[in-house]
Structure formats: structure tokens, C-alpha cells
JSON list of C-alpha atoms and ligand atoms in Angstrom, two decimals:
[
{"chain": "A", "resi": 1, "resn": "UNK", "atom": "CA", "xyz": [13.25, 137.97, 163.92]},
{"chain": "A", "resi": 2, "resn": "UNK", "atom": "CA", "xyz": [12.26, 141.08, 165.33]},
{"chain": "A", "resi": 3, "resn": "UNK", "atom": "CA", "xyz": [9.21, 142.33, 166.26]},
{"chain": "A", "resi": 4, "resn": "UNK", "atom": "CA", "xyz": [6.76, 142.71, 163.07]},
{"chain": "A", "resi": 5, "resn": "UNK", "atom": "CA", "xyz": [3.77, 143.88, 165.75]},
{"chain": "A", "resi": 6, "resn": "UNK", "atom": "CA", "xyz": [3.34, 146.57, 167.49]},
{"chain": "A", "resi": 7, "resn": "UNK", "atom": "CA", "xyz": [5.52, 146.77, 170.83]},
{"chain": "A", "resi": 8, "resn": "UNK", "atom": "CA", "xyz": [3.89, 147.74, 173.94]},
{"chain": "A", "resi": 9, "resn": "UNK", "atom": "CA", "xyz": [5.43, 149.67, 177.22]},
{"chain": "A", "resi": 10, "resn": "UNK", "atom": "CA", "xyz": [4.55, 148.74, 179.98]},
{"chain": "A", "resi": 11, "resn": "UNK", "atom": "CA", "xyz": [6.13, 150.75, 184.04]},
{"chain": "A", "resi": 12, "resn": "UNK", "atom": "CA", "xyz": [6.82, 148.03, 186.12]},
{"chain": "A", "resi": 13, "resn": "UNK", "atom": "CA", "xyz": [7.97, 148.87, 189.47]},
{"chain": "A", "resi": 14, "resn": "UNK", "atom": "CA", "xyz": [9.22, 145.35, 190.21]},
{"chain": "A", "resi": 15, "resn": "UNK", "atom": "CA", "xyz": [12.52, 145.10, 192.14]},
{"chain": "A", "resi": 16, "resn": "UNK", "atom": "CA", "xyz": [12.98, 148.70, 192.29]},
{"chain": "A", "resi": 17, "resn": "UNK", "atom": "CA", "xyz": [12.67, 150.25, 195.84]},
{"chain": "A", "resi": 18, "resn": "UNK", "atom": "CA", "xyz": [12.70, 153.79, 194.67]},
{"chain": "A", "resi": 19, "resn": "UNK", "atom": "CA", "xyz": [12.35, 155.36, 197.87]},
{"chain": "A", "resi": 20, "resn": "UNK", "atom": "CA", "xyz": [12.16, 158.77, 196.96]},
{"chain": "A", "resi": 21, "resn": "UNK", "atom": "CA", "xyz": [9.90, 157.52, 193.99]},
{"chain": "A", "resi": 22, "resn": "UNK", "atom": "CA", "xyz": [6.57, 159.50, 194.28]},
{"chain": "A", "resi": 23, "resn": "UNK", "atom": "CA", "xyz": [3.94, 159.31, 191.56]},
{"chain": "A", "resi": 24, "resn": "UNK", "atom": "CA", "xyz": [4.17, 162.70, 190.33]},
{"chain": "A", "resi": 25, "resn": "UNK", "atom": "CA", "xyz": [6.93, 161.11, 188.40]},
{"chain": "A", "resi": 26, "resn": "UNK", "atom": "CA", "xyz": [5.27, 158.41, 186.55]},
{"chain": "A", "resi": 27, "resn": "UNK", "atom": "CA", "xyz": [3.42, 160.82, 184.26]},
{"chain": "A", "resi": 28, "resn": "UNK", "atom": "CA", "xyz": [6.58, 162.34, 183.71]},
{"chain": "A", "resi": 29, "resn": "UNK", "atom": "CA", "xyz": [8.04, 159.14, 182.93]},
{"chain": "A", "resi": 30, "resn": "UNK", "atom": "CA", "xyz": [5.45, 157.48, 180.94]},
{"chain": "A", "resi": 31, "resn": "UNK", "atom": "CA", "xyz": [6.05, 160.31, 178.67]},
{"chain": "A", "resi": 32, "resn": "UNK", "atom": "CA", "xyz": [8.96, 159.84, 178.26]},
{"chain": "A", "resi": 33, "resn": "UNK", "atom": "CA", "xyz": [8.96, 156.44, 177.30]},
{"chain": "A", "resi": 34, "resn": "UNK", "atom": "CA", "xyz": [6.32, 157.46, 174.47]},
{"chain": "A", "resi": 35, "resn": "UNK", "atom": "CA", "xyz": [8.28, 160.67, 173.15]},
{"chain": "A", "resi": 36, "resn": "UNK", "atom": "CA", "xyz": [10.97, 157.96, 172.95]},
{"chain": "A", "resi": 37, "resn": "UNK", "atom": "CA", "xyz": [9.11, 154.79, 171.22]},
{"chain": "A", "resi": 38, "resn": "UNK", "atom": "CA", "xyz": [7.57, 157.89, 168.63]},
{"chain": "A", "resi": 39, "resn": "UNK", "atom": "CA", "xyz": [11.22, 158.50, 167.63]},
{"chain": "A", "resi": 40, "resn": "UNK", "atom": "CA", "xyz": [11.34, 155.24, 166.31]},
{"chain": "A", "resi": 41, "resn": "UNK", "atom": "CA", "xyz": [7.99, 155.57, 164.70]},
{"chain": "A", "resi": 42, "resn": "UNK", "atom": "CA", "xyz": [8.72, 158.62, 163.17]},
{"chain": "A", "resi": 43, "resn": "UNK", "atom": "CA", "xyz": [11.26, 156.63, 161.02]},
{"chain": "A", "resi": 44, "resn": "UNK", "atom": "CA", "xyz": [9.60, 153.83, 160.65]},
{"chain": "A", "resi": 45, "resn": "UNK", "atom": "CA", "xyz": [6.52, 152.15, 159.80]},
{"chain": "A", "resi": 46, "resn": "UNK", "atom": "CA", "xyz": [6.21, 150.99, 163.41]},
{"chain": "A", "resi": 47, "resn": "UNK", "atom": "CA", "xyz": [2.98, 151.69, 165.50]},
{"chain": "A", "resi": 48, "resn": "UNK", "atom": "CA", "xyz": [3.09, 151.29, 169.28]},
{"chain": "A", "resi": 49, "resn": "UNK", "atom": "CA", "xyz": [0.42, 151.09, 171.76]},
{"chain": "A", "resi": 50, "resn": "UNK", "atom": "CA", "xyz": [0.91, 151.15, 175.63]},
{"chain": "A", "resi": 51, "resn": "UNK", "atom": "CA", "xyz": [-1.06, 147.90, 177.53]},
{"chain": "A", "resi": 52, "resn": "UNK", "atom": "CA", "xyz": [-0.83, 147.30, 181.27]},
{"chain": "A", "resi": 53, "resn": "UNK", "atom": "CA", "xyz": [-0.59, 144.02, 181.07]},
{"chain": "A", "resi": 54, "resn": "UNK", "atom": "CA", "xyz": [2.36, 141.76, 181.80]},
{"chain": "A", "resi": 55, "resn": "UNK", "atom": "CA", "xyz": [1.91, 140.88, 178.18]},
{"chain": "A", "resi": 56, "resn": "UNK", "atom": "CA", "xyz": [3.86, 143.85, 176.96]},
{"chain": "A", "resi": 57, "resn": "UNK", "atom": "CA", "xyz": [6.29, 142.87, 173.97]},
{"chain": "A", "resi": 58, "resn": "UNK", "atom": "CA", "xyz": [8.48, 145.96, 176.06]},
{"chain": "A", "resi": 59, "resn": "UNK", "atom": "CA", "xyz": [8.65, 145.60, 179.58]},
{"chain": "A", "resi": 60, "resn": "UNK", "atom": "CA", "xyz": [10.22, 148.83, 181.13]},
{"chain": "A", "resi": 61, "resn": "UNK", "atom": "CA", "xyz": [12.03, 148.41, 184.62]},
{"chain": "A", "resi": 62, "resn": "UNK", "atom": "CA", "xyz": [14.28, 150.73, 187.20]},
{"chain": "A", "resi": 63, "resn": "UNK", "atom": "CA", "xyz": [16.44, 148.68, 189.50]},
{"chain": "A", "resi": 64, "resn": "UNK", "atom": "CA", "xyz": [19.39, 148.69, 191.07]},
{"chain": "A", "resi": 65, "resn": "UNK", "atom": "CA", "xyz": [22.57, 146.23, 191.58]},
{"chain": "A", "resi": 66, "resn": "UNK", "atom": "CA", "xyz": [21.48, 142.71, 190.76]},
{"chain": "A", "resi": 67, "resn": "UNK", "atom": "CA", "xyz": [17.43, 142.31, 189.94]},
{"chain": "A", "resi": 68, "resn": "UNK", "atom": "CA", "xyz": [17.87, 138.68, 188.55]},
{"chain": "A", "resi": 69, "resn": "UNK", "atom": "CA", "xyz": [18.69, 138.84, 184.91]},
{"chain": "A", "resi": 70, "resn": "UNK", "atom": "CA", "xyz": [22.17, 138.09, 185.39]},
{"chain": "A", "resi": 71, "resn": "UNK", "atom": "CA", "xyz": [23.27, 141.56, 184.31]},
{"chain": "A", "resi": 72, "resn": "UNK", "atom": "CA", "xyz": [23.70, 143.57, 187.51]},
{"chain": "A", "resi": 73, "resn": "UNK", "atom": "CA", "xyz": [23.62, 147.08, 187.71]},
{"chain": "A", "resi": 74, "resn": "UNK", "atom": "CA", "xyz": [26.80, 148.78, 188.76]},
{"chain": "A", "resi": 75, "resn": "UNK", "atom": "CA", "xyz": [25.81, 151.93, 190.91]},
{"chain": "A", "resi": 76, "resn": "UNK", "atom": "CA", "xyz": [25.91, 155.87, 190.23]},
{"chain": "A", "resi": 77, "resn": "UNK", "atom": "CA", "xyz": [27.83, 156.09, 186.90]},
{"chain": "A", "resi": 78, "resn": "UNK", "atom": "CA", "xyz": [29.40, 153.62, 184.28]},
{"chain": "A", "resi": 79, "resn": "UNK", "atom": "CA", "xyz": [26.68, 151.47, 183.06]},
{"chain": "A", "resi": 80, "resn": "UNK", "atom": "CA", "xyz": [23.18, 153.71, 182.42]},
{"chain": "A", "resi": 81, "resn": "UNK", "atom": "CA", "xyz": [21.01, 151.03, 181.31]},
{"chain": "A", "resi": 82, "resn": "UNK", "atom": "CA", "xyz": [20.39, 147.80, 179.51]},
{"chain": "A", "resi": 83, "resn": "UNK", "atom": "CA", "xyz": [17.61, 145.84, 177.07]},
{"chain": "A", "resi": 84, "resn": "UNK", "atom": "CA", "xyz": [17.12, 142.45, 175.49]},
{"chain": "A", "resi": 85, "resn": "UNK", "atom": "CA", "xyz": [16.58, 141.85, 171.73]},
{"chain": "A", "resi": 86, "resn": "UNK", "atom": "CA", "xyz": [12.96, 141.48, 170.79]},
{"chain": "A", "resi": 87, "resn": "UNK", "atom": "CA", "xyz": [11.89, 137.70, 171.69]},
{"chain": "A", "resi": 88, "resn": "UNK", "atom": "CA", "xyz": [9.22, 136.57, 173.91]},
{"chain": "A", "resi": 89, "resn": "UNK", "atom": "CA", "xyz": [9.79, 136.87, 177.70]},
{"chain": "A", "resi": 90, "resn": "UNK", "atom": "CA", "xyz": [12.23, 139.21, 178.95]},
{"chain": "A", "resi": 91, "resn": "UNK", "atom": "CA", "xyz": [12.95, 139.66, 175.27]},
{"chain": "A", "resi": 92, "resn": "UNK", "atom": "CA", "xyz": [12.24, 143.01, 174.32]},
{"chain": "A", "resi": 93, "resn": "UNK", "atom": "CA", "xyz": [12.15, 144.09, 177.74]},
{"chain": "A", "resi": 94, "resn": "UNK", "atom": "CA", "xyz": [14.28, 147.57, 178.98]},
{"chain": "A", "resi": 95, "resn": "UNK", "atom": "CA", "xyz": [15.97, 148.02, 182.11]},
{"chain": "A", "resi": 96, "resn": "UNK", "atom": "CA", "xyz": [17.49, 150.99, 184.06]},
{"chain": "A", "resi": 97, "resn": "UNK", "atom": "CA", "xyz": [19.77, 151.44, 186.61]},
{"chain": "A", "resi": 98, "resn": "UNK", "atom": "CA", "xyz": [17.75, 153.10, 189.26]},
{"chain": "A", "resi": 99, "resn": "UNK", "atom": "CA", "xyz": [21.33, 154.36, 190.92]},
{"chain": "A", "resi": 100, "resn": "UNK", "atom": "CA", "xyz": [21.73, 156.94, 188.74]},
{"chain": "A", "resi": 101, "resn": "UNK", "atom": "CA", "xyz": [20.24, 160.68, 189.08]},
{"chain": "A", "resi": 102, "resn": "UNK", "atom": "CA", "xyz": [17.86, 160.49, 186.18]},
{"chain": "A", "resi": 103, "resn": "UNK", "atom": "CA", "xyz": [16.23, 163.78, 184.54]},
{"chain": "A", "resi": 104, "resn": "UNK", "atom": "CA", "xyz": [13.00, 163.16, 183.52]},
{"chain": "A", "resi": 105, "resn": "UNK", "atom": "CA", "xyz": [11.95, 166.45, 181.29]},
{"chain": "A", "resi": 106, "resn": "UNK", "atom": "CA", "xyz": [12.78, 169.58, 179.00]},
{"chain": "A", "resi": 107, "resn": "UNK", "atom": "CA", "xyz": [15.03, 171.70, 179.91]},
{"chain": "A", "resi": 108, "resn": "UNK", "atom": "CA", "xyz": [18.40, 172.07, 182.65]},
{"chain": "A", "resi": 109, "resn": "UNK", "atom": "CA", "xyz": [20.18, 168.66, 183.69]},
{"chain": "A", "resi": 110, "resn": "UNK", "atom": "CA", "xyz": [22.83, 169.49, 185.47]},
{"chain": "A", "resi": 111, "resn": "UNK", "atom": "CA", "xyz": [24.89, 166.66, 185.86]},
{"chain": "A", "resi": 112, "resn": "UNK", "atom": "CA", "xyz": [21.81, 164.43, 185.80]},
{"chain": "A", "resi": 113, "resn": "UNK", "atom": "CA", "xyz": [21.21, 161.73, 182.86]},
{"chain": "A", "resi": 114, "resn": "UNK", "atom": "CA", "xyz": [19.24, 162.66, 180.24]},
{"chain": "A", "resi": 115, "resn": "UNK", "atom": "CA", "xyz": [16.53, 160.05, 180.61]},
{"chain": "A", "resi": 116, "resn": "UNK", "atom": "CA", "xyz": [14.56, 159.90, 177.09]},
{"chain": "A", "resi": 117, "resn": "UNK", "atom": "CA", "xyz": [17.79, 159.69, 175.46]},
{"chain": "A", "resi": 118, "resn": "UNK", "atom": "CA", "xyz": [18.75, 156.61, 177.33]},
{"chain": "A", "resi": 119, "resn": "UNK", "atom": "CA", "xyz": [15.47, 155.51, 176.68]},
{"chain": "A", "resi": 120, "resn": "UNK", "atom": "CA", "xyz": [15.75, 156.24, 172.70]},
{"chain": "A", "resi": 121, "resn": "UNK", "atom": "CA", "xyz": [18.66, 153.86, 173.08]},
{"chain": "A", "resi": 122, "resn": "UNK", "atom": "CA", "xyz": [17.36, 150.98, 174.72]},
{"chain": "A", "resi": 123, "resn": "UNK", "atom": "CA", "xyz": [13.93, 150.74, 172.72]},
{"chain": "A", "resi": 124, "resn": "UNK", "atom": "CA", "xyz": [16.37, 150.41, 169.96]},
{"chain": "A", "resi": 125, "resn": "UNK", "atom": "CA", "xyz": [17.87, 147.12, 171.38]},
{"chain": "A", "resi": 126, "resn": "UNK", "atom": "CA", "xyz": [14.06, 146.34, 172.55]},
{"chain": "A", "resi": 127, "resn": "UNK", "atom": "CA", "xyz": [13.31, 146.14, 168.55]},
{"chain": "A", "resi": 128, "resn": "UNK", "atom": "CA", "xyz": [16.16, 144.60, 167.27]},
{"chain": "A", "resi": 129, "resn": "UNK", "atom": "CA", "xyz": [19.46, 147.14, 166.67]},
{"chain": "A", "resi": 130, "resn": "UNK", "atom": "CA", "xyz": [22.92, 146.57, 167.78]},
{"chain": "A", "resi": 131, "resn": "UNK", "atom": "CA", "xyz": [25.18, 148.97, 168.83]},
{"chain": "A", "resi": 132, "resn": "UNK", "atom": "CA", "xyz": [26.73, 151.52, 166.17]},
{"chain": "A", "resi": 133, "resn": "UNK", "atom": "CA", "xyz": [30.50, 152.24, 165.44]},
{"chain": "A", "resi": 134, "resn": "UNK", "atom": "CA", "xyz": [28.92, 156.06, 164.36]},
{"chain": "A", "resi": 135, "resn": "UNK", "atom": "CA", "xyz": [29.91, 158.80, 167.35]},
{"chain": "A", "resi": 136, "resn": "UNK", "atom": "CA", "xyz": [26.84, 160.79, 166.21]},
{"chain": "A", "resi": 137, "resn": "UNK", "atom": "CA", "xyz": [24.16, 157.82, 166.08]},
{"chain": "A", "resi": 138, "resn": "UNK", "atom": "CA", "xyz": [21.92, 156.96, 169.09]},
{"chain": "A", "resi": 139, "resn": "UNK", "atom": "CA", "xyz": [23.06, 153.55, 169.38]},
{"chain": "A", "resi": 140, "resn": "UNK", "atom": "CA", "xyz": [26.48, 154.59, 169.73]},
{"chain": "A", "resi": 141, "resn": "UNK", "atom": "CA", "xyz": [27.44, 152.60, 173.09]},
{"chain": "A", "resi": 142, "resn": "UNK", "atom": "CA", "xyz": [28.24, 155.57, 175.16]},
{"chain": "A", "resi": 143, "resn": "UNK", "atom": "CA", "xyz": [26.04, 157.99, 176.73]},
{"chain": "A", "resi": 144, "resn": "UNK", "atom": "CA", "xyz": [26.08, 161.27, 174.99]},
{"chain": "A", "resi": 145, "resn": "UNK", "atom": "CA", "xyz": [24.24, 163.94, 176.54]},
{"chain": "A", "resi": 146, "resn": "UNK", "atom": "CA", "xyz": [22.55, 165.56, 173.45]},
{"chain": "A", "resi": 147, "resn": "UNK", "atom": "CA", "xyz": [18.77, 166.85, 173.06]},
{"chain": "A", "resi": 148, "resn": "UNK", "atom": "CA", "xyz": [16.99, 164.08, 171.74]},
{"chain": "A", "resi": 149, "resn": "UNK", "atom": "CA", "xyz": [15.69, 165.04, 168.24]},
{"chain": "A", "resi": 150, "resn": "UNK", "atom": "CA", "xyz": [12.03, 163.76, 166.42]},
{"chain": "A", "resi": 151, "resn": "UNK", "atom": "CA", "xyz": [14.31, 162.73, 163.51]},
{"chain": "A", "resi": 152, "resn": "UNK", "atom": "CA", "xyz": [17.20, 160.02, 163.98]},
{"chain": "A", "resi": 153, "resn": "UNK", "atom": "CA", "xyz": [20.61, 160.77, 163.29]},
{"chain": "A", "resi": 154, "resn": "UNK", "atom": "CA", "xyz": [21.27, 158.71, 159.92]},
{"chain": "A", "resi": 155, "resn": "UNK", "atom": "CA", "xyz": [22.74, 155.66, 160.99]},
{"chain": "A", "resi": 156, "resn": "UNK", "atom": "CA", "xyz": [19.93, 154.59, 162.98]},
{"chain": "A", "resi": 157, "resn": "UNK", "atom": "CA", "xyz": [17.62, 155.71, 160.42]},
{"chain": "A", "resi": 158, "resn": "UNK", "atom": "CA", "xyz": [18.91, 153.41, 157.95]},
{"chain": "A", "resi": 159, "resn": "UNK", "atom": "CA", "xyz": [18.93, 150.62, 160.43]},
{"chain": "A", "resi": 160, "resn": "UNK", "atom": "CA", "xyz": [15.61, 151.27, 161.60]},
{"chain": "A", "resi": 161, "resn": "UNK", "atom": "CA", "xyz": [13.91, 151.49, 158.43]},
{"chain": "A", "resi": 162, "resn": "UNK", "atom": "CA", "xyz": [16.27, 147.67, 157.20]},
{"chain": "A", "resi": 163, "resn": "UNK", "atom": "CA", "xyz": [14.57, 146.33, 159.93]},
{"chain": "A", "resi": 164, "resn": "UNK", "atom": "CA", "xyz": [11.07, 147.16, 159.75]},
{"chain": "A", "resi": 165, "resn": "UNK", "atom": "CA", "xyz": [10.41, 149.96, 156.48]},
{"chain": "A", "resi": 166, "resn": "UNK", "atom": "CA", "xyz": [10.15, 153.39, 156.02]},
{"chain": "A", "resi": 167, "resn": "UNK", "atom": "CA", "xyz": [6.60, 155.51, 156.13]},
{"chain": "A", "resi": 168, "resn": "UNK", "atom": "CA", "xyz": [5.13, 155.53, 153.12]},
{"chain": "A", "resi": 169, "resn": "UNK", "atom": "CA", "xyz": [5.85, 159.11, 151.74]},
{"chain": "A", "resi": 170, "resn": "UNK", "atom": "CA", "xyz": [2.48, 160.57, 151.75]},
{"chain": "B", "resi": 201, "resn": "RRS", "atom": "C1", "xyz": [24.70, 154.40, 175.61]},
{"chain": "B", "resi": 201, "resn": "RRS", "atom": "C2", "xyz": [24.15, 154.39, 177.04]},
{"chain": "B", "resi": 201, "resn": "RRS", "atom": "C3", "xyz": [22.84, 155.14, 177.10]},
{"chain": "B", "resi": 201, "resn": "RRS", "atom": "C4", "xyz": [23.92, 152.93, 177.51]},
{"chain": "B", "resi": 201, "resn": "RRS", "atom": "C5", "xyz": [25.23, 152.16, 177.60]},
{"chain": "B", "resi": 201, "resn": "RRS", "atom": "C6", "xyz": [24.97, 150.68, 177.92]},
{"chain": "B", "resi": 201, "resn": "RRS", "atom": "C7", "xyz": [24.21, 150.06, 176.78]},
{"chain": "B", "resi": 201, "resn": "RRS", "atom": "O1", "xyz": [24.72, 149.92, 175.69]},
{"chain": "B", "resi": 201, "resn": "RRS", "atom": "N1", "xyz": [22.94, 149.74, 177.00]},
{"chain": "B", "resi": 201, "resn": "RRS", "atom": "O2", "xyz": [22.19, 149.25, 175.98]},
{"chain": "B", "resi": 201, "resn": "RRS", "atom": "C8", "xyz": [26.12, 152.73, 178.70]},
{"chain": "B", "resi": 201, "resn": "RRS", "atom": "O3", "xyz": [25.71, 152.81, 179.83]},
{"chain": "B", "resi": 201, "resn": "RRS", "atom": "N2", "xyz": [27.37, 153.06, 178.30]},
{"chain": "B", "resi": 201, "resn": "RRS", "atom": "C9", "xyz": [28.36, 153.54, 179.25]},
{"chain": "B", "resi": 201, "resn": "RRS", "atom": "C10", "xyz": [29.76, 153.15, 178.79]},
{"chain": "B", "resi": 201, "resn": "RRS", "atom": "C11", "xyz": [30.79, 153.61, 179.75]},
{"chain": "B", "resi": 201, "resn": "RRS", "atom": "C12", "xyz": [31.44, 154.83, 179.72]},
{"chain": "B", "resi": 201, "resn": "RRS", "atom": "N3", "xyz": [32.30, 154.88, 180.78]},
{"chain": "B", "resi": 201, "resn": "RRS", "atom": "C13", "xyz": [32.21, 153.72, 181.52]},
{"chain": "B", "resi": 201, "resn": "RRS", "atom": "C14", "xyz": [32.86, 153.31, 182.70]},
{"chain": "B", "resi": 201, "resn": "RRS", "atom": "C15", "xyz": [32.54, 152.05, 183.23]},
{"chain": "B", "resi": 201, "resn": "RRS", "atom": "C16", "xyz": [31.57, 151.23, 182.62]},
{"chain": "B", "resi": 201, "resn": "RRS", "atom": "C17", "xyz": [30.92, 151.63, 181.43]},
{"chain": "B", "resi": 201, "resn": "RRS", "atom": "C18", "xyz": [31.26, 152.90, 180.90]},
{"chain": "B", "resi": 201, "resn": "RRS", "atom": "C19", "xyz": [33.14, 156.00, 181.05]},
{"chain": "B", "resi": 201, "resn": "RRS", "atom": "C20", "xyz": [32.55, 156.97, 182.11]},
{"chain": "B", "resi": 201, "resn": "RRS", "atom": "C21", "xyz": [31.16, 157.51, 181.75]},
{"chain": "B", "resi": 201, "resn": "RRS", "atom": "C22", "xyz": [30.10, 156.73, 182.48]},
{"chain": "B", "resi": 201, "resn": "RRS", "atom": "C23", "xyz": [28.69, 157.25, 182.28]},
{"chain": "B", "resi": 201, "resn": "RRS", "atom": "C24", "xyz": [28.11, 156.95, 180.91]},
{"chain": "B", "resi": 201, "resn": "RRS", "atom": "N4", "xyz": [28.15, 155.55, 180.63]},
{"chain": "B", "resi": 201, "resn": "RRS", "atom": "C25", "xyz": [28.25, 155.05, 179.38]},
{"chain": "B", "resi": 201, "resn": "RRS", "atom": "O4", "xyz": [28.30, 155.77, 178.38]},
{"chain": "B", "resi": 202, "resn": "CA", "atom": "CA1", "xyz": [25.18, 152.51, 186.77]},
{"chain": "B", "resi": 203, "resn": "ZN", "atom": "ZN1", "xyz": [18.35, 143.90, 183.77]},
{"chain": "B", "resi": 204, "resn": "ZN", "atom": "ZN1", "xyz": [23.29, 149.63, 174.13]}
]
């Protein structure tokens, strides 16, 4: 049953050792993580609130190579990421692979992954969607380095709004 309640984010640093990590780039990463849970609202009749509290119904975590979920990261490249269905404990919870060169705002990337569209991704997964056989939807299960848009590609409207309704139209 996926999550009826609103989900919560929550930056955990736990077993990532991101040296070079300085905290100019939490902000930029905490907004992230909202522009990307707001996609999903913006479809949906979901409502999120951040909490930092261990509590969180979405956990968010960077680490590298195994950090004791049995999935192990895999270095720069290949896998970007990974997140558990909604459920209580790690359920819910999104991790990424702090090996790869992650770009955190608007604008040039270079060769650097596009971090709120990973994150757009994962949050799906955190509330309950599989992966999609559509090229052009975000849950497609490669990386596709596209601007992330306010309004979902179709496919993952639809699924969104099976899940958990659509706004009422006002
Ligand atoms: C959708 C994404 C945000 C999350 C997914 C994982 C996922 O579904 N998380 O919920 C992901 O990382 N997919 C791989 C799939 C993949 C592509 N290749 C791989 C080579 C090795 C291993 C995996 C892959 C070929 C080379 C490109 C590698 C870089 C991009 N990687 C991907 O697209
Ligand atoms: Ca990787
Ligand atoms: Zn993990
Ligand atoms: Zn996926």
C-alpha cells in the first residue's frame, strides 16, 4: 500500500564520506530534493513536508560501494541511484551513489549527472511506481539527461495520479 500521508525528506549524511562535501551544497541540494518531490505534487494530490527527524517516510542518502542495504553501489557510471517502495523502515527511503559527478543546479552539466532528475526518479520508487517501458517517461530505467519539467511526461502522470489522485481542478 503506498504511502496515503504525506512523505517527508530528510539529508542524511550517514555512510557517505564526501570529502569534498562542503555545506554550501546542502542548500543546493535540499532544493533539489523539494523541486523534485513538487513534481510529483504538481500531479497529484500529494502534500510533502520536510522533518529532520529519523522518522522521515523518505530517507535521502549519498554513499558509495556497499553502505549495508545489500545493494552496493558500483562506482563512477552504470548504476546512478536506487530507492525502496514506500513501507516503514528503509521503505521509502532514496539512495545515491556518491561516486558519480553530480550537478546540483540550473544551467551547464557537462558530462556531470543531472541530479534533480535522478532525484524525480527515485521519489517515484519512494511512493510506490515501478519502472516504465515508455523512452520518454521519468521512470524509464535509464538515465536520460533531459531538463526536468514542472509537468510529468504522461506515463508517469497517469501512474501517479492511479496511485494517489489527481488535484482537484480548481
Ligand atoms: C534511471 C536512472 C536515473 C536510475 C537507474 C537505476 C534505477 O532504476 N534506480 O531506481 C540507472 O542508474 N540506470 C542505469 C542503467 C545503465 C545504463 N548503462 C549501464 C551500464 C551498467 C549498469 C547499468 C547501466 C549503460 C551506460 C550508461 C551508464 C550511466 C547511466 N546509467 C543508467 O541509465
Ligand atoms: Ca554508479
Ligand atoms: Zn542503498
Ligand atoms: Zn528506477
Amino acid at each position: 500500500m503506498p504511502i496515503a500521508k504525506a512523505a517527508q525528506t530528510l539529508i542524511k549524511q550517514k555512510y557517505s564520506d564526501l570529502v569534498n562535501w562542503t555545506m554550501e551544497d546542502a542548500p543546493q541540494v535540499r532544493r533539489a530534493l523539494t523541486e523534485a518531490l513538487s513534481v510529483w505534487a504538481h500531479s497529484s494530490k500529494l502534500t510533502f513536508r520536510e522533518v529532520q527527524s529519523d522518522q522521515a517516510d523518505i530517507q535521502v542518502l549519498f554513499a558509495r560501494g556497499d553502505h549495508g542495504d545489500g545493494y552496493k553501489f558500483d562506482g563512477p557510471g552504470m548504476v546512478l541511484a536506487h530507492a525502496f517502495y514506500p513501507g516503514v523502515g528503509r521503505g521509502g527511503d532514496a539512495h545515491f551513489d556518491a561516486d558519480e559527478k553530480w550537478h546540483f543546479t540550473d544551467g551547464e552539466r557537462g558530462d556531470a549527472t543531472n541530479f534533480l532528475g535522478v532525484a524525480v526518479h527515485e521519489f517515484g520508487h519512494s511512493l510506490g511506481l515501478g519502472h516504465s517501458s515508455d523512452q520518454n517517461a521519468i521512470m524509464y530505467p535509464w538515465y536520460h539527461d533531459n531538463d526536468v519539467d514542472i509537468n510529468l511526461p504522461a506515463d508517469d502522470r497517469n501512474a501517479i495520479q492511479q496511485l494517489y489522485g489527481a488535484k482537484e481542478k480548481t
